[in-house]
Amino acid sequence: MIHVFMDDARPRPQGFTLARTAEECLLLLELEEVDLLSLDHDMGFDQPSGLEVAKEIVRRSLFPREIYLHSSNMVARSQMFQALYPFRPEGTRIHTGPVPEELLRRIAGECG
């Protein structure tokens, strides 16, 4: 089971697999068992956004156990939440903010 961090600019937290594009993120969701997904929205000029990834997660039923929406774009974060929340399977948690520091430290400790 892996943790995925989708962001075009921020560094990868320890213990996470980095997806620098929407395509990489969706491929990981298709091919791997993803426990925790942390999504950014703004992925660079003329690139698919985190909202498009959220819609594909719903369309293809690629939900991980837990999703964090770490985008600093508050409007887009809300749009991603609204796209995901009504369709989430039972037991899937969606958070409108970044992965808490305590959880990041625990994940980093598990892989170190």
mmCIF file of N, CA and C in Angstrom, residues 4-72:
data_model
loop_
_atom_site.group_PDB
_atom_site.id
_atom_site.type_symbol
_atom_site.label_atom_id
_atom_site.label_comp_id
_atom_site.label_asym_id
_atom_site.label_seq_id
_atom_site.Cartn_x
_atom_site.Cartn_y
_atom_site.Cartn_z
ATOM 1 N N VAL A 4 0.283 8.721 -1.933
ATOM 2 C CA VAL A 4 0.591 9.508 -3.131
ATOM 3 C C VAL A 4 0.424 10.988 -2.827
ATOM 4 N N PHE A 5 1.406 11.774 -3.285
ATOM 5 C CA PHE A 5 1.403 13.221 -3.134
ATOM 6 C C PHE A 5 1.446 13.811 -4.538
ATOM 7 N N MET A 6 0.320 14.416 -4.984
ATOM 8 C CA MET A 6 0.264 15.033 -6.304
ATOM 9 C C MET A 6 0.469 16.531 -6.188
ATOM 10 N N ASP A 7 1.570 17.009 -6.759
ATOM 11 C CA ASP A 7 1.890 18.433 -6.723
ATOM 12 C C ASP A 7 2.948 18.708 -7.784
ATOM 13 N N ASP A 8 2.813 19.815 -8.472
ATOM 14 C CA ASP A 8 3.782 20.130 -9.525
ATOM 15 C C ASP A 8 5.004 20.871 -9.008
ATOM 16 N N ALA A 9 4.986 21.360 -7.780
ATOM 17 C CA ALA A 9 6.094 22.179 -7.301
ATOM 18 C C ALA A 9 6.614 21.803 -5.913
ATOM 19 N N ARG A 10 5.729 21.468 -5.002
ATOM 20 C CA ARG A 10 6.152 21.182 -3.634
ATOM 21 C C ARG A 10 6.990 19.905 -3.568
ATOM 22 N N PRO A 11 7.900 19.832 -2.612
ATOM 23 C CA PRO A 11 8.702 18.607 -2.467
ATOM 24 C C PRO A 11 7.853 17.454 -1.917
ATOM 25 N N ARG A 12 8.264 16.267 -2.263
ATOM 26 C CA ARG A 12 7.582 15.054 -1.826
ATOM 27 C C ARG A 12 7.860 14.810 -0.344
ATOM 28 N N PRO A 13 6.801 14.636 0.437
ATOM 29 C CA PRO A 13 7.030 14.256 1.838
ATOM 30 C C PRO A 13 7.625 12.845 1.902
ATOM 31 N N GLN A 14 8.457 12.615 2.885
ATOM 32 C CA GLN A 14 9.060 11.295 3.061
ATOM 33 C C GLN A 14 7.972 10.258 3.263
ATOM 34 N N GLY A 15 8.097 9.136 2.570
ATOM 35 C CA GLY A 15 7.114 8.066 2.684
ATOM 36 C C GLY A 15 6.013 8.138 1.648
ATOM 37 N N PHE A 16 6.042 9.151 0.787
ATOM 38 C CA PHE A 16 5.036 9.312 -0.255
ATOM 39 C C PHE A 16 5.649 9.064 -1.630
ATOM 40 N N THR A 17 4.825 8.618 -2.554
ATOM 41 C CA THR A 17 5.191 8.536 -3.962
ATOM 42 C C THR A 17 4.726 9.835 -4.597
ATOM 43 N N LEU A 18 5.614 10.485 -5.343
ATOM 44 C CA LEU A 18 5.309 11.780 -5.946
ATOM 45 C C LEU A 18 4.690 11.612 -7.326
ATOM 46 N N ALA A 19 3.612 12.334 -7.557
ATOM 47 C CA ALA A 19 3.005 12.441 -8.888
ATOM 48 C C ALA A 19 3.086 13.914 -9.277
ATOM 49 N N ARG A 20 3.867 14.220 -10.303
ATOM 50 C CA ARG A 20 4.031 15.606 -10.746
ATOM 51 C C ARG A 20 2.972 16.032 -11.750
ATOM 52 N N THR A 21 2.170 15.070 -12.255
ATOM 53 C CA THR A 21 1.098 15.384 -13.199
ATOM 54 C C THR A 21 -0.170 14.635 -12.807
ATOM 55 N N ALA A 22 -1.276 15.102 -13.354
ATOM 56 C CA ALA A 22 -2.557 14.420 -13.132
ATOM 57 C C ALA A 22 -2.501 13.004 -13.701
ATOM 58 N N GLU A 23 -1.865 12.857 -14.843
ATOM 59 C CA GLU A 23 -1.765 11.540 -15.477
ATOM 60 C C GLU A 23 -0.999 10.564 -14.593
ATOM 61 N N GLU A 24 0.117 11.014 -14.013
ATOM 62 C CA GLU A 24 0.886 10.149 -13.110
ATOM 63 C C GLU A 24 0.041 9.737 -11.910
ATOM 64 N N CYS A 25 -0.696 10.677 -11.371
ATOM 65 C CA CYS A 25 -1.531 10.395 -10.200
ATOM 66 C C CYS A 25 -2.589 9.348 -10.540
ATOM 67 N N LEU A 26 -3.282 9.523 -11.643
ATOM 68 C CA LEU A 26 -4.327 8.579 -12.022
ATOM 69 C C LEU A 26 -3.746 7.201 -12.329
ATOM 70 N N LEU A 27 -2.572 7.160 -12.929
ATOM 71 C CA LEU A 27 -1.925 5.879 -13.207
ATOM 72 C C LEU A 27 -1.593 5.148 -11.902
ATOM 73 N N LEU A 28 -1.070 5.886 -10.929
ATOM 74 C CA LEU A 28 -0.788 5.274 -9.625
ATOM 75 C C LEU A 28 -2.058 4.750 -8.973
ATOM 76 N N LEU A 29 -3.140 5.519 -9.059
ATOM 77 C CA LEU A 29 -4.414 5.079 -8.478
ATOM 78 C C LEU A 29 -4.942 3.829 -9.175
ATOM 79 N N GLU A 30 -4.682 3.696 -10.463
ATOM 80 C CA GLU A 30 -5.130 2.516 -11.207
ATOM 81 C C GLU A 30 -4.287 1.282 -10.897
ATOM 82 N N LEU A 31 -2.961 1.483 -10.765
ATOM 83 C CA LEU A 31 -2.043 0.345 -10.694
ATOM 84 C C LEU A 31 -1.652 -0.077 -9.287
ATOM 85 N N GLU A 32 -1.778 0.821 -8.333
ATOM 86 C CA GLU A 32 -1.324 0.548 -6.965
ATOM 87 C C GLU A 32 -2.506 0.601 -6.002
ATOM 88 N N GLU A 33 -2.319 0.005 -4.850
ATOM 89 C CA GLU A 33 -3.285 0.160 -3.772
ATOM 90 C C GLU A 33 -2.865 1.406 -2.993
ATOM 91 N N VAL A 34 -3.643 2.476 -3.128
ATOM 92 C CA VAL A 34 -3.305 3.764 -2.516
ATOM 93 C C VAL A 34 -4.088 3.912 -1.216
ATOM 94 N N ASP A 35 -3.348 4.121 -0.138
ATOM 95 C CA ASP A 35 -3.953 4.315 1.177
ATOM 96 C C ASP A 35 -4.350 5.768 1.371
ATOM 97 N N LEU A 36 -3.407 6.666 1.139
ATOM 98 C CA LEU A 36 -3.614 8.087 1.381
ATOM 99 C C LEU A 36 -3.190 8.856 0.137
ATOM 100 N N LEU A 37 -4.034 9.786 -0.290
ATOM 101 C CA LEU A 37 -3.766 10.639 -1.445
ATOM 102 C C LEU A 37 -3.845 12.087 -0.997
ATOM 103 N N SER A 38 -2.808 12.857 -1.332
ATOM 104 C CA SER A 38 -2.806 14.291 -1.049
ATOM 105 C C SER A 38 -2.786 15.025 -2.387
ATOM 106 N N LEU A 39 -3.836 15.809 -2.649
ATOM 107 C CA LEU A 39 -4.029 16.441 -3.956
ATOM 108 C C LEU A 39 -3.836 17.948 -3.922
ATOM 109 N N ASP A 40 -3.090 18.435 -4.905
ATOM 110 C CA ASP A 40 -3.013 19.867 -5.193
ATOM 111 C C ASP A 40 -4.010 20.142 -6.316
ATOM 112 N N HIS A 41 -4.344 21.394 -6.532
ATOM 113 C CA HIS A 41 -5.236 21.738 -7.629
ATOM 114 C C HIS A 41 -4.478 22.295 -8.819
ATOM 115 N N ASP A 42 -3.750 23.364 -8.612
ATOM 116 C CA ASP A 42 -3.086 24.073 -9.698
ATOM 117 C C ASP A 42 -1.804 23.335 -10.074
ATOM 118 N N MET A 43 -1.837 22.686 -11.240
ATOM 119 C CA MET A 43 -0.741 21.815 -11.644
ATOM 120 C C MET A 43 0.096 22.386 -12.777
ATOM 121 N N GLY A 44 0.068 23.662 -12.964
ATOM 122 C CA GLY A 44 0.874 24.290 -14.003
ATOM 123 C C GLY A 44 0.028 24.709 -15.191
ATOM 124 N N PHE A 45 0.584 25.627 -15.949
ATOM 125 C CA PHE A 45 -0.123 26.200 -17.100
ATOM 126 C C PHE A 45 -0.548 25.120 -18.084
ATOM 127 N N ASP A 46 -1.818 25.151 -18.428
ATOM 128 C CA ASP A 46 -2.390 24.286 -19.451
ATOM 129 C C ASP A 46 -2.280 22.793 -19.119
ATOM 130 N N GLN A 47 -2.230 22.472 -17.828
ATOM 131 C CA GLN A 47 -2.161 21.081 -17.381
ATOM 132 C C GLN A 47 -3.465 20.712 -16.675
ATOM 133 N N PRO A 48 -3.860 19.431 -16.725
ATOM 134 C CA PRO A 48 -5.053 19.021 -15.980
ATOM 135 C C PRO A 48 -4.895 19.327 -14.491
ATOM 136 N N SER A 49 -5.953 19.773 -13.881
ATOM 137 C CA SER A 49 -5.929 20.208 -12.478
ATOM 138 C C SER A 49 -6.328 19.076 -11.534
ATOM 139 N N GLY A 50 -6.197 19.379 -10.256
ATOM 140 C CA GLY A 50 -6.658 18.450 -9.233
ATOM 141 C C GLY A 50 -8.154 18.207 -9.312
ATOM 142 N N LEU A 51 -8.910 19.189 -9.772
ATOM 143 C CA LEU A 51 -10.351 18.993 -9.933
ATOM 144 C C LEU A 51 -10.618 17.937 -11.007
ATOM 145 N N GLU A 52 -9.846 17.969 -12.060
ATOM 146 C CA GLU A 52 -10.012 16.954 -13.103
ATOM 147 C C GLU A 52 -9.645 15.567 -12.568
ATOM 148 N N VAL A 53 -8.626 15.500 -11.722
ATOM 149 C CA VAL A 53 -8.274 14.231 -11.088
ATOM 150 C C VAL A 53 -9.422 13.771 -10.196
ATOM 151 N N ALA A 54 -9.983 14.681 -9.404
ATOM 152 C CA ALA A 54 -11.102 14.331 -8.523
ATOM 153 C C ALA A 54 -12.272 13.767 -9.326
ATOM 154 N N LYS A 55 -12.593 14.390 -10.434
ATOM 155 C CA LYS A 55 -13.695 13.907 -11.272
ATOM 156 C C LYS A 55 -13.392 12.525 -11.846
ATOM 157 N N GLU A 56 -12.140 12.275 -12.195
ATOM 158 C CA GLU A 56 -11.751 10.960 -12.716
ATOM 159 C C GLU A 56 -11.780 9.897 -11.617
ATOM 160 N N ILE A 57 -11.413 10.292 -10.405
ATOM 161 C CA ILE A 57 -11.503 9.362 -9.272
ATOM 162 C C ILE A 57 -12.942 8.887 -9.117
ATOM 163 N N VAL A 58 -13.877 9.815 -9.215
ATOM 164 C CA VAL A 58 -15.298 9.468 -9.106
ATOM 165 C C VAL A 58 -15.727 8.627 -10.304
ATOM 166 N N ARG A 59 -15.384 9.073 -11.500
ATOM 167 C CA ARG A 59 -15.829 8.392 -12.723
ATOM 168 C C ARG A 59 -15.319 6.948 -12.799
ATOM 169 N N ARG A 60 -14.049 6.756 -12.386
ATOM 170 C CA ARG A 60 -13.432 5.421 -12.480
ATOM 171 C C ARG A 60 -13.486 4.643 -11.160
ATOM 172 N N SER A 61 -14.062 5.257 -10.142
ATOM 173 C CA SER A 61 -14.123 4.651 -8.809
ATOM 174 C C SER A 61 -12.728 4.233 -8.319
ATOM 175 N N LEU A 62 -11.833 5.214 -8.249
ATOM 176 C CA LEU A 62 -10.442 4.992 -7.843
ATOM 177 C C LEU A 62 -10.165 5.550 -6.447
ATOM 178 N N PHE A 63 -11.130 5.525 -5.581
ATOM 179 C CA PHE A 63 -10.989 6.141 -4.270
ATOM 180 C C PHE A 63 -9.971 5.411 -3.389
ATOM 181 N N PRO A 64 -9.019 6.166 -2.834
ATOM 182 C CA PRO A 64 -8.172 5.593 -1.778
ATOM 183 C C PRO A 64 -8.935 5.641 -0.454
ATOM 184 N N ARG A 65 -8.289 5.170 0.597
ATOM 185 C CA ARG A 65 -8.932 5.179 1.922
ATOM 186 C C ARG A 65 -9.109 6.597 2.454
ATOM 187 N N GLU A 66 -8.146 7.470 2.135
ATOM 188 C CA GLU A 66 -8.170 8.819 2.698
ATOM 189 C C GLU A 66 -7.621 9.813 1.677
ATOM 190 N N ILE A 67 -8.267 10.987 1.569
ATOM 191 C CA ILE A 67 -7.845 12.031 0.634
ATOM 192 C C ILE A 67 -7.691 13.340 1.395
ATOM 193 N N TYR A 68 -6.542 13.984 1.196
ATOM 194 C CA TYR A 68 -6.295 15.322 1.714
ATOM 195 C C TYR A 68 -6.202 16.273 0.533
ATOM 196 N N LEU A 69 -6.832 17.419 0.638
ATOM 197 C CA LEU A 69 -6.820 18.431 -0.413
ATOM 198 C C LEU A 69 -5.915 19.567 0.060
ATOM 199 N N HIS A 70 -4.635 19.497 -0.324
ATOM 200 C CA HIS A 70 -3.648 20.431 0.223
ATOM 201 C C HIS A 70 -3.471 21.709 -0.604
ATOM 202 N N SER A 71 -4.290 21.915 -1.606
ATOM 203 C CA SER A 71 -4.168 23.093 -2.460
ATOM 204 C C SER A 71 -4.335 24.381 -1.655
ATOM 205 N N SER A 72 -3.520 25.372 -1.960
ATOM 206 C CA SER A 72 -3.675 26.680 -1.308
ATOM 207 C C SER A 72 -4.763 27.511 -1.991
#
